[in-house]
mmCIF file of N, CA and C in Angstrom:
data_model
loop_
_atom_site.group_PDB
_atom_site.id
_atom_site.type_symbol
_atom_site.label_atom_id
_atom_site.label_comp_id
_atom_site.label_asym_id
_atom_site.label_seq_id
_atom_site.Cartn_x
_atom_site.Cartn_y
_atom_site.Cartn_z
ATOM 1 N N MET A 171 59.801 -45.075 68.564
ATOM 2 C CA MET A 171 60.311 -46.049 67.617
ATOM 3 C C MET A 171 59.319 -47.213 67.544
ATOM 4 N N PRO A 172 59.016 -47.673 66.338
ATOM 5 C CA PRO A 172 58.074 -48.799 66.228
ATOM 6 C C PRO A 172 58.684 -50.101 66.757
ATOM 7 N N LEU A 173 57.814 -50.948 67.227
ATOM 8 C CA LEU A 173 58.224 -52.255 67.734
ATOM 9 C C LEU A 173 58.691 -53.140 66.584
ATOM 10 N N LEU A 174 59.804 -53.808 66.750
ATOM 11 C CA LEU A 174 60.317 -54.770 65.772
ATOM 12 C C LEU A 174 60.078 -56.167 66.300
ATOM 13 N N TYR A 175 59.580 -57.028 65.435
ATOM 14 C CA TYR A 175 59.313 -58.416 65.806
ATOM 15 C C TYR A 175 60.239 -59.301 64.983
ATOM 16 N N PRO A 176 61.363 -59.713 65.554
ATOM 17 C CA PRO A 176 62.307 -60.533 64.773
ATOM 18 C C PRO A 176 61.757 -61.943 64.555
ATOM 19 N N MET A 177 61.628 -62.312 63.303
ATOM 20 C CA MET A 177 61.043 -63.591 62.955
ATOM 21 C C MET A 177 61.790 -64.179 61.765
ATOM 22 N N ILE A 178 61.977 -65.476 61.801
ATOM 23 C CA ILE A 178 62.550 -66.203 60.672
ATOM 24 C C ILE A 178 61.434 -67.062 60.092
ATOM 25 N N LEU A 179 61.138 -66.843 58.821
ATOM 26 C CA LEU A 179 60.172 -67.662 58.105
ATOM 27 C C LEU A 179 60.987 -68.618 57.253
ATOM 28 N N TYR A 180 60.964 -69.881 57.624
ATOM 29 C CA TYR A 180 61.829 -70.884 57.010
ATOM 30 C C TYR A 180 60.982 -71.959 56.361
ATOM 31 N N HIS A 181 61.431 -72.437 55.180
ATOM 32 C CA HIS A 181 60.694 -73.516 54.516
ATOM 33 C C HIS A 181 61.641 -74.492 53.834
ATOM 34 N N GLY A 182 62.766 -74.745 54.443
ATOM 35 C CA GLY A 182 63.751 -75.653 53.869
ATOM 36 C C GLY A 182 63.336 -77.112 53.949
ATOM 37 N N GLY A 183 64.045 -77.920 53.189
ATOM 38 C CA GLY A 183 63.766 -79.354 53.148
ATOM 39 C C GLY A 183 64.102 -80.074 54.443
ATOM 40 N N ARG A 184 65.034 -79.534 55.190
ATOM 41 C CA ARG A 184 65.424 -80.110 56.490
ATOM 42 C C ARG A 184 65.057 -79.128 57.602
ATOM 43 N N PRO A 185 64.945 -79.603 58.833
ATOM 44 C CA PRO A 185 64.663 -78.673 59.931
ATOM 45 C C PRO A 185 65.735 -77.583 60.034
ATOM 46 N N TRP A 186 65.359 -76.443 60.574
ATOM 47 C CA TRP A 186 66.257 -75.300 60.764
ATOM 48 C C TRP A 186 67.536 -75.759 61.450
ATOM 49 N N PRO A 187 68.700 -75.594 60.797
ATOM 50 C CA PRO A 187 69.938 -76.164 61.334
ATOM 51 C C PRO A 187 70.790 -75.202 62.170
ATOM 52 N N TYR A 188 70.341 -73.973 62.368
ATOM 53 C CA TYR A 188 71.192 -72.965 63.003
ATOM 54 C C TYR A 188 70.647 -72.570 64.367
ATOM 55 N N PRO A 189 71.520 -72.047 65.211
ATOM 56 C CA PRO A 189 71.032 -71.564 66.510
ATOM 57 C C PRO A 189 70.125 -70.346 66.311
ATOM 58 N N LEU A 190 69.292 -70.077 67.292
ATOM 59 C CA LEU A 190 68.398 -68.930 67.205
ATOM 60 C C LEU A 190 68.919 -67.711 67.961
ATOM 61 N N ASN A 191 70.023 -67.865 68.626
ATOM 62 C CA ASN A 191 70.645 -66.735 69.297
ATOM 63 C C ASN A 191 71.353 -65.890 68.238
ATOM 64 N N PHE A 192 70.982 -64.613 68.111
ATOM 65 C CA PHE A 192 71.477 -63.769 67.036
ATOM 66 C C PHE A 192 73.003 -63.677 67.013
ATOM 67 N N HIS A 193 73.632 -63.487 68.151
ATOM 68 C CA HIS A 193 75.103 -63.393 68.208
ATOM 69 C C HIS A 193 75.771 -64.648 67.655
ATOM 70 N N SER A 194 75.188 -65.795 67.919
ATOM 71 C CA SER A 194 75.827 -67.051 67.503
ATOM 72 C C SER A 194 75.739 -67.282 65.987
ATOM 73 N N LEU A 195 74.977 -66.462 65.282
ATOM 74 C CA LEU A 195 74.905 -66.592 63.834
ATOM 75 C C LEU A 195 76.120 -65.980 63.133
ATOM 76 N N PHE A 196 76.922 -65.269 63.879
ATOM 77 C CA PHE A 196 78.105 -64.602 63.326
ATOM 78 C C PHE A 196 79.362 -65.113 64.010
ATOM 79 N N SER A 197 80.468 -65.094 63.289
ATOM 80 C CA SER A 197 81.744 -65.518 63.885
ATOM 81 C C SER A 197 82.583 -64.281 64.219
ATOM 82 N N ILE A 198 82.017 -63.424 65.042
ATOM 83 C CA ILE A 198 82.700 -62.193 65.453
ATOM 84 C C ILE A 198 83.279 -62.405 66.842
ATOM 85 N N GLN A 199 84.566 -62.214 66.964
ATOM 86 C CA GLN A 199 85.234 -62.387 68.249
ATOM 87 C C GLN A 199 85.520 -61.061 68.937
ATOM 88 N N ASP A 200 85.510 -59.989 68.182
ATOM 89 C CA ASP A 200 85.833 -58.670 68.706
ATOM 90 C C ASP A 200 84.715 -58.197 69.646
ATOM 91 N N GLN A 201 85.016 -58.120 70.937
ATOM 92 C CA GLN A 201 84.022 -57.761 71.943
ATOM 93 C C GLN A 201 83.502 -56.337 71.764
ATOM 94 N N VAL A 202 84.348 -55.440 71.265
ATOM 95 C CA VAL A 202 83.907 -54.061 71.033
ATOM 96 C C VAL A 202 82.815 -54.046 69.962
ATOM 97 N N LEU A 203 83.013 -54.813 68.915
ATOM 98 C CA LEU A 203 82.017 -54.893 67.849
ATOM 99 C C LEU A 203 80.764 -55.635 68.333
ATOM 100 N N LEU A 204 80.945 -56.695 69.080
ATOM 101 C CA LEU A 204 79.811 -57.477 69.584
ATOM 102 C C LEU A 204 78.882 -56.663 70.478
ATOM 103 N N GLN A 205 79.444 -55.737 71.240
ATOM 104 C CA GLN A 205 78.584 -54.957 72.136
ATOM 105 C C GLN A 205 77.641 -54.026 71.377
ATOM 106 N N HIS A 206 77.900 -53.805 70.096
ATOM 107 C CA HIS A 206 77.026 -52.969 69.284
ATOM 108 C C HIS A 206 76.075 -53.789 68.410
ATOM 109 N N LEU A 207 76.226 -55.086 68.480
ATOM 110 C CA LEU A 207 75.350 -55.980 67.737
ATOM 111 C C LEU A 207 74.196 -56.376 68.659
ATOM 112 N N PRO A 208 72.950 -56.150 68.259
ATOM 113 C CA PRO A 208 71.838 -56.486 69.162
ATOM 114 C C PRO A 208 71.803 -57.981 69.487
ATOM 115 N N GLU A 209 71.369 -58.284 70.683
ATOM 116 C CA GLU A 209 71.277 -59.676 71.119
ATOM 117 C C GLU A 209 69.809 -60.027 71.342
ATOM 118 N N PHE A 210 69.341 -61.009 70.620
ATOM 119 C CA PHE A 210 67.963 -61.448 70.742
ATOM 120 C C PHE A 210 67.842 -62.834 70.122
ATOM 121 N N SER A 211 66.704 -63.444 70.355
ATOM 122 C CA SER A 211 66.396 -64.734 69.740
ATOM 123 C C SER A 211 65.116 -64.560 68.928
ATOM 124 N N PRO A 212 65.222 -64.580 67.596
ATOM 125 C CA PRO A 212 64.016 -64.416 66.777
ATOM 126 C C PRO A 212 63.088 -65.617 66.912
ATOM 127 N N VAL A 213 61.828 -65.406 66.625
ATOM 128 C CA VAL A 213 60.847 -66.479 66.606
ATOM 129 C C VAL A 213 61.022 -67.226 65.286
ATOM 130 N N LEU A 214 61.091 -68.527 65.354
ATOM 131 C CA LEU A 214 61.241 -69.352 64.157
ATOM 132 C C LEU A 214 59.887 -69.925 63.756
ATOM 133 N N HIS A 215 59.492 -69.666 62.509
ATOM 134 C CA HIS A 215 58.306 -70.295 61.937
ATOM 135 C C HIS A 215 58.788 -71.215 60.826
ATOM 136 N N ASP A 216 58.825 -72.488 61.128
ATOM 137 C CA ASP A 216 59.269 -73.487 60.160
ATOM 138 C C ASP A 216 58.026 -74.006 59.434
ATOM 139 N N VAL A 217 57.672 -73.310 58.357
ATOM 140 C CA VAL A 217 56.430 -73.581 57.636
ATOM 141 C C VAL A 217 56.383 -75.004 57.093
ATOM 142 N N ALA A 218 57.506 -75.509 56.653
ATOM 143 C CA ALA A 218 57.540 -76.849 56.049
ATOM 144 C C ALA A 218 57.112 -77.932 57.032
ATOM 145 N N ARG A 219 57.247 -77.704 58.310
ATOM 146 C CA ARG A 219 56.869 -78.678 59.313
ATOM 147 C C ARG A 219 55.607 -78.278 60.084
ATOM 148 N N SER A 220 54.882 -77.295 59.582
ATOM 149 C CA SER A 220 53.619 -76.871 60.199
ATOM 150 C C SER A 220 52.472 -77.699 59.636
ATOM 151 N N ASP A 221 51.478 -77.924 60.454
ATOM 152 C CA ASP A 221 50.260 -78.581 60.011
ATOM 153 C C ASP A 221 49.460 -77.579 59.171
ATOM 154 N N ASP A 222 48.818 -78.036 58.097
ATOM 155 C CA ASP A 222 48.061 -77.136 57.222
ATOM 156 C C ASP A 222 47.025 -76.316 58.000
ATOM 157 N N GLN A 223 46.389 -76.907 59.009
ATOM 158 C CA GLN A 223 45.375 -76.194 59.774
ATOM 159 C C GLN A 223 45.970 -75.070 60.613
ATOM 160 N N GLU A 224 47.269 -75.154 60.934
ATOM 161 C CA GLU A 224 47.929 -74.096 61.695
ATOM 162 C C GLU A 224 48.237 -72.879 60.819
ATOM 163 N N ILE A 225 48.239 -73.069 59.519
ATOM 164 C CA ILE A 225 48.574 -71.991 58.592
ATOM 165 C C ILE A 225 47.299 -71.237 58.269
ATOM 166 N N SER A 226 47.213 -70.006 58.773
ATOM 167 C CA SER A 226 45.996 -69.225 58.590
ATOM 168 C C SER A 226 46.345 -67.823 58.113
ATOM 169 N N GLY A 227 45.332 -67.036 57.911
ATOM 170 C CA GLY A 227 45.526 -65.664 57.468
ATOM 171 C C GLY A 227 44.690 -65.367 56.245
ATOM 172 N N GLU A 228 44.890 -64.179 55.685
ATOM 173 C CA GLU A 228 44.188 -63.795 54.472
ATOM 174 C C GLU A 228 44.614 -64.731 53.343
ATOM 175 N N THR A 229 43.848 -64.734 52.268
ATOM 176 C CA THR A 229 44.090 -65.659 51.156
ATOM 177 C C THR A 229 45.520 -65.589 50.653
ATOM 178 N N ALA A 230 46.028 -64.388 50.419
ATOM 179 C CA ALA A 230 47.379 -64.249 49.871
ATOM 180 C C ALA A 230 48.415 -64.827 50.832
ATOM 181 N N ALA A 231 48.301 -64.504 52.104
ATOM 182 C CA ALA A 231 49.269 -64.993 53.088
ATOM 183 C C ALA A 231 49.180 -66.508 53.234
ATOM 184 N N ARG A 232 47.983 -67.028 53.353
ATOM 185 C CA ARG A 232 47.808 -68.477 53.518
ATOM 186 C C ARG A 232 48.316 -69.227 52.286
ATOM 187 N N THR A 233 47.976 -68.726 51.097
ATOM 188 C CA THR A 233 48.435 -69.377 49.871
ATOM 189 C C THR A 233 49.954 -69.374 49.794
ATOM 190 N N LEU A 234 50.556 -68.234 50.091
ATOM 191 C CA LEU A 234 52.016 -68.139 50.067
ATOM 192 C C LEU A 234 52.648 -69.117 51.050
ATOM 193 N N LEU A 235 52.147 -69.158 52.268
ATOM 194 C CA LEU A 235 52.727 -70.052 53.276
ATOM 195 C C LEU A 235 52.550 -71.520 52.897
ATOM 196 N N LEU A 236 51.392 -71.877 52.366
ATOM 197 C CA LEU A 236 51.192 -73.268 51.934
ATOM 198 C C LEU A 236 52.102 -73.607 50.753
ATOM 199 N N LEU A 237 52.265 -72.669 49.850
ATOM 200 C CA LEU A 237 53.181 -72.888 48.734
ATOM 201 C C LEU A 237 54.610 -73.096 49.241
ATOM 202 N N LEU A 238 55.026 -72.268 50.182
ATOM 203 C CA LEU A 238 56.364 -72.431 50.764
ATOM 204 C C LEU A 238 56.495 -73.782 51.458
ATOM 205 N N LYS A 239 55.436 -74.217 52.105
ATOM 206 C CA LYS A 239 55.461 -75.513 52.791
ATOM 207 C C LYS A 239 55.703 -76.656 51.818
ATOM 208 N N TYR A 240 55.021 -76.631 50.670
ATOM 209 C CA TYR A 240 55.052 -77.774 49.754
ATOM 210 C C TYR A 240 56.070 -77.675 48.627
ATOM 211 N N ILE A 241 56.706 -76.547 48.451
ATOM 212 C CA ILE A 241 57.511 -76.355 47.246
ATOM 213 C C ILE A 241 58.664 -77.357 47.092
ATOM 214 N N PHE A 242 59.219 -77.839 48.158
ATOM 215 C CA PHE A 242 60.318 -78.800 48.059
ATOM 216 C C PHE A 242 59.882 -80.235 48.337
ATOM 217 N N ARG A 243 58.596 -80.434 48.567
ATOM 218 C CA ARG A 243 58.113 -81.770 48.907
ATOM 219 C C ARG A 243 57.743 -82.550 47.655
ATOM 220 N N PRO A 244 57.852 -83.873 47.724
ATOM 221 C CA PRO A 244 57.534 -84.692 46.558
ATOM 222 C C PRO A 244 56.066 -84.636 46.142
ATOM 223 N N ASP A 245 55.159 -84.257 47.049
ATOM 224 C CA ASP A 245 53.740 -84.216 46.712
ATOM 225 C C ASP A 245 53.267 -82.840 46.225
ATOM 226 N N LEU A 246 54.194 -81.957 45.864
ATOM 227 C CA LEU A 246 53.824 -80.627 45.390
ATOM 228 C C LEU A 246 52.877 -80.689 44.194
ATOM 229 N N VAL A 247 53.236 -81.442 43.176
ATOM 230 C CA VAL A 247 52.426 -81.491 41.950
ATOM 231 C C VAL A 247 51.021 -82.009 42.254
ATOM 232 N N GLU A 248 50.927 -82.978 43.142
ATOM 233 C CA GLU A 248 49.630 -83.541 43.530
ATOM 234 C C GLU A 248 48.768 -82.506 44.258
ATOM 235 N N ARG A 249 49.382 -81.667 45.072
ATOM 236 C CA ARG A 249 48.644 -80.675 45.869
ATOM 237 C C ARG A 249 48.419 -79.345 45.141
ATOM 238 N N LEU A 250 49.127 -79.157 44.049
ATOM 239 C CA LEU A 250 49.098 -77.881 43.356
ATOM 240 C C LEU A 250 47.693 -77.413 42.957
ATOM 241 N N PRO A 251 46.841 -78.248 42.365
ATOM 242 C CA PRO A 251 45.495 -77.753 42.018
ATOM 243 C C PRO A 251 44.726 -77.215 43.222
ATOM 244 N N ASP A 252 44.816 -77.889 44.375
ATOM 245 C CA ASP A 252 44.126 -77.409 45.575
ATOM 246 C C ASP A 252 44.678 -76.070 46.039
ATOM 247 N N LEU A 253 45.986 -75.909 45.972
ATOM 248 C CA LEU A 253 46.597 -74.626 46.342
ATOM 249 C C LEU A 253 46.108 -73.518 45.412
ATOM 250 N N LEU A 254 46.000 -73.827 44.138
ATOM 251 C CA LEU A 254 45.561 -72.823 43.168
ATOM 252 C C LEU A 254 44.075 -72.495 43.315
ATOM 253 N N VAL A 255 43.262 -73.482 43.710
ATOM 254 C CA VAL A 255 41.841 -73.211 43.966
ATOM 255 C C VAL A 255 41.716 -72.181 45.087
ATOM 256 N N GLN A 256 42.496 -72.354 46.146
ATOM 257 C CA GLN A 256 42.468 -71.393 47.248
ATOM 258 C C GLN A 256 42.919 -70.015 46.790
ATOM 259 N N ALA A 257 43.870 -69.986 45.870
ATOM 260 C CA ALA A 257 44.463 -68.726 45.436
ATOM 261 C C ALA A 257 43.631 -67.981 44.408
ATOM 262 N N LYS A 258 42.639 -68.603 43.809
ATOM 263 C CA LYS A 258 41.932 -67.953 42.699
ATOM 264 C C LYS A 258 41.186 -66.693 43.118
ATOM 265 N N THR A 259 40.891 -66.533 44.407
ATOM 266 C CA THR A 259 40.257 -65.286 44.854
ATOM 267 C C THR A 259 41.200 -64.095 44.716
ATOM 268 N N LEU A 260 42.488 -64.364 44.542
ATOM 269 C CA LEU A 260 43.448 -63.274 44.340
ATOM 270 C C LEU A 260 43.256 -62.587 42.995
ATOM 271 N N LEU A 261 42.554 -63.224 42.080
ATOM 272 C CA LEU A 261 42.437 -62.697 40.719
ATOM 273 C C LEU A 261 41.454 -61.547 40.588
ATOM 274 N N THR A 262 40.819 -61.143 41.683
ATOM 275 C CA THR A 262 39.787 -60.122 41.595
ATOM 276 C C THR A 262 40.327 -58.699 41.469
ATOM 277 N N ASP A 263 41.587 -58.476 41.771
ATOM 278 C CA ASP A 263 42.144 -57.129 41.595
ATOM 279 C C ASP A 263 43.585 -57.198 41.103
ATOM 280 N N GLU A 264 44.094 -56.062 40.683
ATOM 281 C CA GLU A 264 45.435 -56.006 40.081
ATOM 282 C C GLU A 264 46.515 -56.473 41.050
ATOM 283 N N ASN A 265 46.442 -56.045 42.292
ATOM 284 C CA ASN A 265 47.437 -56.453 43.288
ATOM 285 C C ASN A 265 47.417 -57.970 43.475
ATOM 286 N N GLY A 266 46.232 -58.549 43.544
ATOM 287 C CA GLY A 266 46.099 -59.998 43.686
ATOM 288 C C GLY A 266 46.675 -60.738 42.494
ATOM 289 N N ARG A 267 46.448 -60.191 41.296
ATOM 290 C CA ARG A 267 47.000 -60.836 40.090
ATOM 291 C C ARG A 267 48.526 -60.783 40.091
ATOM 292 N N GLU A 268 49.089 -59.695 40.594
ATOM 293 C CA GLU A 268 50.560 -59.605 40.702
ATOM 294 C C GLU A 268 51.088 -60.628 41.706
ATOM 295 N N ILE A 269 50.375 -60.785 42.813
ATOM 296 C CA ILE A 269 50.769 -61.792 43.808
ATOM 297 C C ILE A 269 50.698 -63.182 43.175
ATOM 298 N N MET A 270 49.622 -63.449 42.434
ATOM 299 C CA MET A 270 49.469 -64.743 41.774
ATOM 300 C C MET A 270 50.604 -64.978 40.782
ATOM 301 N N PHE A 271 50.919 -63.971 39.995
ATOM 302 C CA PHE A 271 52.014 -64.097 39.035
ATOM 303 C C PHE A 271 53.313 -64.453 39.754
ATOM 304 N N THR A 272 53.593 -63.750 40.845
ATOM 305 C CA THR A 272 54.820 -64.004 41.609
ATOM 306 C C THR A 272 54.834 -65.426 42.166
ATOM 307 N N LEU A 273 53.707 -65.892 42.696
ATOM 308 C CA LEU A 273 53.619 -67.253 43.231
ATOM 309 C C LEU A 273 53.870 -68.293 42.137
ATOM 310 N N LEU A 274 53.225 -68.102 40.984
ATOM 311 C CA LEU A 274 53.394 -69.060 39.895
ATOM 312 C C LEU A 274 54.808 -69.028 39.335
ATOM 313 N N TYR A 275 55.386 -67.848 39.274
ATOM 314 C CA TYR A 275 56.764 -67.724 38.806
ATOM 315 C C TYR A 275 57.709 -68.473 39.754
ATOM 316 N N TYR A 276 57.496 -68.280 41.055
ATOM 317 C CA TYR A 276 58.333 -68.970 42.044
ATOM 318 C C TYR A 276 58.165 -70.485 41.934
ATOM 319 N N LEU A 277 56.946 -70.928 41.691
ATOM 320 C CA LEU A 277 56.708 -72.362 41.516
ATOM 321 C C LEU A 277 57.541 -72.933 40.382
ATOM 322 N N THR A 278 57.605 -72.209 39.272
ATOM 323 C CA THR A 278 58.315 -72.727 38.099
ATOM 324 C C THR A 278 59.819 -72.528 38.195
ATOM 325 N N GLU A 279 60.253 -71.492 38.887
ATOM 326 C CA GLU A 279 61.688 -71.213 38.973
ATOM 327 C C GLU A 279 62.325 -71.743 40.255
ATOM 328 N N GLY A 280 61.529 -71.932 41.306
ATOM 329 C CA GLY A 280 62.058 -72.341 42.600
ATOM 330 C C GLY A 280 62.194 -73.847 42.769
ATOM 331 N N THR A 281 61.696 -74.600 41.808
ATOM 332 C CA THR A 281 61.756 -76.050 41.894
ATOM 333 C C THR A 281 61.804 -76.633 40.488
ATOM 334 N N ASP A 282 62.335 -77.813 40.378
ATOM 335 C CA ASP A 282 62.352 -78.474 39.068
ATOM 336 C C ASP A 282 61.140 -79.400 38.896
ATOM 337 N N LYS A 283 60.184 -79.324 39.814
ATOM 338 C CA LYS A 283 59.008 -80.203 39.768
ATOM 339 C C LYS A 283 57.868 -79.633 38.927
ATOM 340 N N VAL A 284 57.876 -78.320 38.686
ATOM 341 C CA VAL A 284 56.761 -77.688 37.988
ATOM 342 C C VAL A 284 57.258 -77.067 36.689
ATOM 343 N N ASP A 285 56.907 -77.707 35.587
ATOM 344 C CA ASP A 285 57.230 -77.154 34.276
ATOM 345 C C ASP A 285 55.957 -76.565 33.682
ATOM 346 N N GLU A 286 56.047 -76.085 32.450
ATOM 347 C CA GLU A 286 54.907 -75.429 31.818
ATOM 348 C C GLU A 286 53.692 -76.352 31.729
ATOM 349 N N LYS A 287 53.891 -77.586 31.301
ATOM 350 C CA LYS A 287 52.779 -78.530 31.146
ATOM 351 C C LYS A 287 52.117 -78.823 32.495
ATOM 352 N N THR A 288 52.930 -79.065 33.522
ATOM 353 C CA THR A 288 52.413 -79.355 34.863
ATOM 354 C C THR A 288 51.606 -78.175 35.390
ATOM 355 N N LEU A 289 52.134 -76.960 35.203
ATOM 356 C CA LEU A 289 51.431 -75.781 35.687
ATOM 357 C C LEU A 289 50.117 -75.579 34.941
ATOM 358 N N ARG A 290 50.137 -75.719 33.636
ATOM 359 C CA ARG A 290 48.905 -75.537 32.848
ATOM 360 C C ARG A 290 47.846 -76.577 33.239
ATOM 361 N N THR A 291 48.268 -77.811 33.464
ATOM 362 C CA THR A 291 47.329 -78.862 33.883
ATOM 363 C C THR A 291 46.716 -78.518 35.235
ATOM 364 N N ALA A 292 47.550 -78.086 36.184
ATOM 365 C CA ALA A 292 47.059 -77.716 37.514
ATOM 366 C C ALA A 292 46.126 -76.511 37.438
ATOM 367 N N LEU A 293 46.464 -75.529 36.590
ATOM 368 C CA LEU A 293 45.604 -74.354 36.430
ATOM 369 C C LEU A 293 44.252 -74.748 35.842
ATOM 370 N N ASP A 294 44.262 -75.645 34.855
ATOM 371 C CA ASP A 294 43.004 -76.101 34.251
ATOM 372 C C ASP A 294 42.140 -76.848 35.264
ATOM 373 N N GLN A 295 42.767 -77.615 36.152
ATOM 374 C CA GLN A 295 42.007 -78.331 37.177
ATOM 375 C C GLN A 295 41.456 -77.367 38.224
ATOM 376 N N ALA A 296 42.253 -76.357 38.565
ATOM 377 C CA ALA A 296 41.865 -75.412 39.619
ATOM 378 C C ALA A 296 40.817 -74.413 39.146
ATOM 379 N N VAL A 297 41.000 -73.907 37.935
ATOM 380 C CA VAL A 297 40.114 -72.879 37.398
ATOM 381 C C VAL A 297 39.757 -73.249 35.966
ATOM 382 N N PRO A 298 38.819 -74.169 35.782
ATOM 383 C CA PRO A 298 38.455 -74.564 34.413
ATOM 384 C C PRO A 298 37.984 -73.353 33.603
ATOM 385 N N GLY A 299 38.568 -73.208 32.419
ATOM 386 C CA GLY A 299 38.205 -72.088 31.550
ATOM 387 C C GLY A 299 38.670 -70.740 32.051
ATOM 388 N N GLY A 300 39.609 -70.715 32.990
ATOM 389 C CA GLY A 300 40.081 -69.457 33.580
ATOM 390 C C GLY A 300 41.038 -68.713 32.663
ATOM 391 N N ASP A 301 40.519 -67.713 31.951
ATOM 392 C CA ASP A 301 41.349 -66.955 31.016
ATOM 393 C C ASP A 301 42.468 -66.198 31.713
ATOM 394 N N THR A 302 42.185 -65.651 32.901
ATOM 395 C CA THR A 302 43.215 -64.887 33.619
ATOM 396 C C THR A 302 44.381 -65.778 33.992
ATOM 397 N N MET A 303 44.085 -66.984 34.486
ATOM 398 C CA MET A 303 45.154 -67.911 34.853
ATOM 399 C C MET A 303 45.958 -68.299 33.619
ATOM 400 N N LYS A 304 45.286 -68.523 32.514
ATOM 401 C CA LYS A 304 46.003 -68.876 31.286
ATOM 402 C C LYS A 304 46.888 -67.723 30.840
ATOM 403 N N PHE A 305 46.370 -66.496 30.967
ATOM 404 C CA PHE A 305 47.170 -65.326 30.611
ATOM 405 C C PHE A 305 48.406 -65.233 31.491
ATOM 406 N N ILE A 306 48.244 -65.460 32.786
ATOM 407 C CA ILE A 306 49.371 -65.400 33.713
ATOM 408 C C ILE A 306 50.397 -66.464 33.372
ATOM 409 N N SER A 307 49.949 -67.681 33.077
ATOM 410 C CA SER A 307 50.909 -68.742 32.744
ATOM 411 C C SER A 307 51.626 -68.430 31.430
ATOM 412 N N GLU A 308 50.934 -67.802 30.486
ATOM 413 C CA GLU A 308 51.588 -67.410 29.231
ATOM 414 C C GLU A 308 52.622 -66.313 29.485
ATOM 415 N N LYS A 309 52.340 -65.427 30.422
ATOM 416 C CA LYS A 309 53.268 -64.357 30.791
ATOM 417 C C LYS A 309 54.559 -64.940 31.388
ATOM 418 N N ILE A 310 54.416 -66.035 32.122
ATOM 419 C CA ILE A 310 55.573 -66.677 32.752
ATOM 420 C C ILE A 310 56.430 -67.374 31.700
ATOM 421 N N PHE A 311 55.792 -68.080 30.778
ATOM 422 C CA PHE A 311 56.518 -68.861 29.795
ATOM 423 C C PHE A 311 56.641 -68.089 28.510
#
């Protein structure tokens, strides 16, 4: 059986408010049922409270994690062009473009801070004259 690594990737506006003991996440009192529920403590990665330098990995993973970190913060719009500059290497293949589309879609739908004008401005700053980025933003809107 492959190894399972229980992990919670969290990016909420407030610190993680729940216990990390798996059993305590449920209100099950039946001991017969509880004995069949695995007991463990997942690793918590609270991205919103991580330092940017701690967030590493391939371009897609790093971009996604940084986006999750900033999506609910007031400085999202200010940081957006820099995030998109890092992400532009994703545009080199079809899979990367799909990831980019998903990230941009989440930006516009996951927060009320990024509308069409804000996204287009950030894209123009990040990738001047970038036809692919413009196509992706048109696909979203």
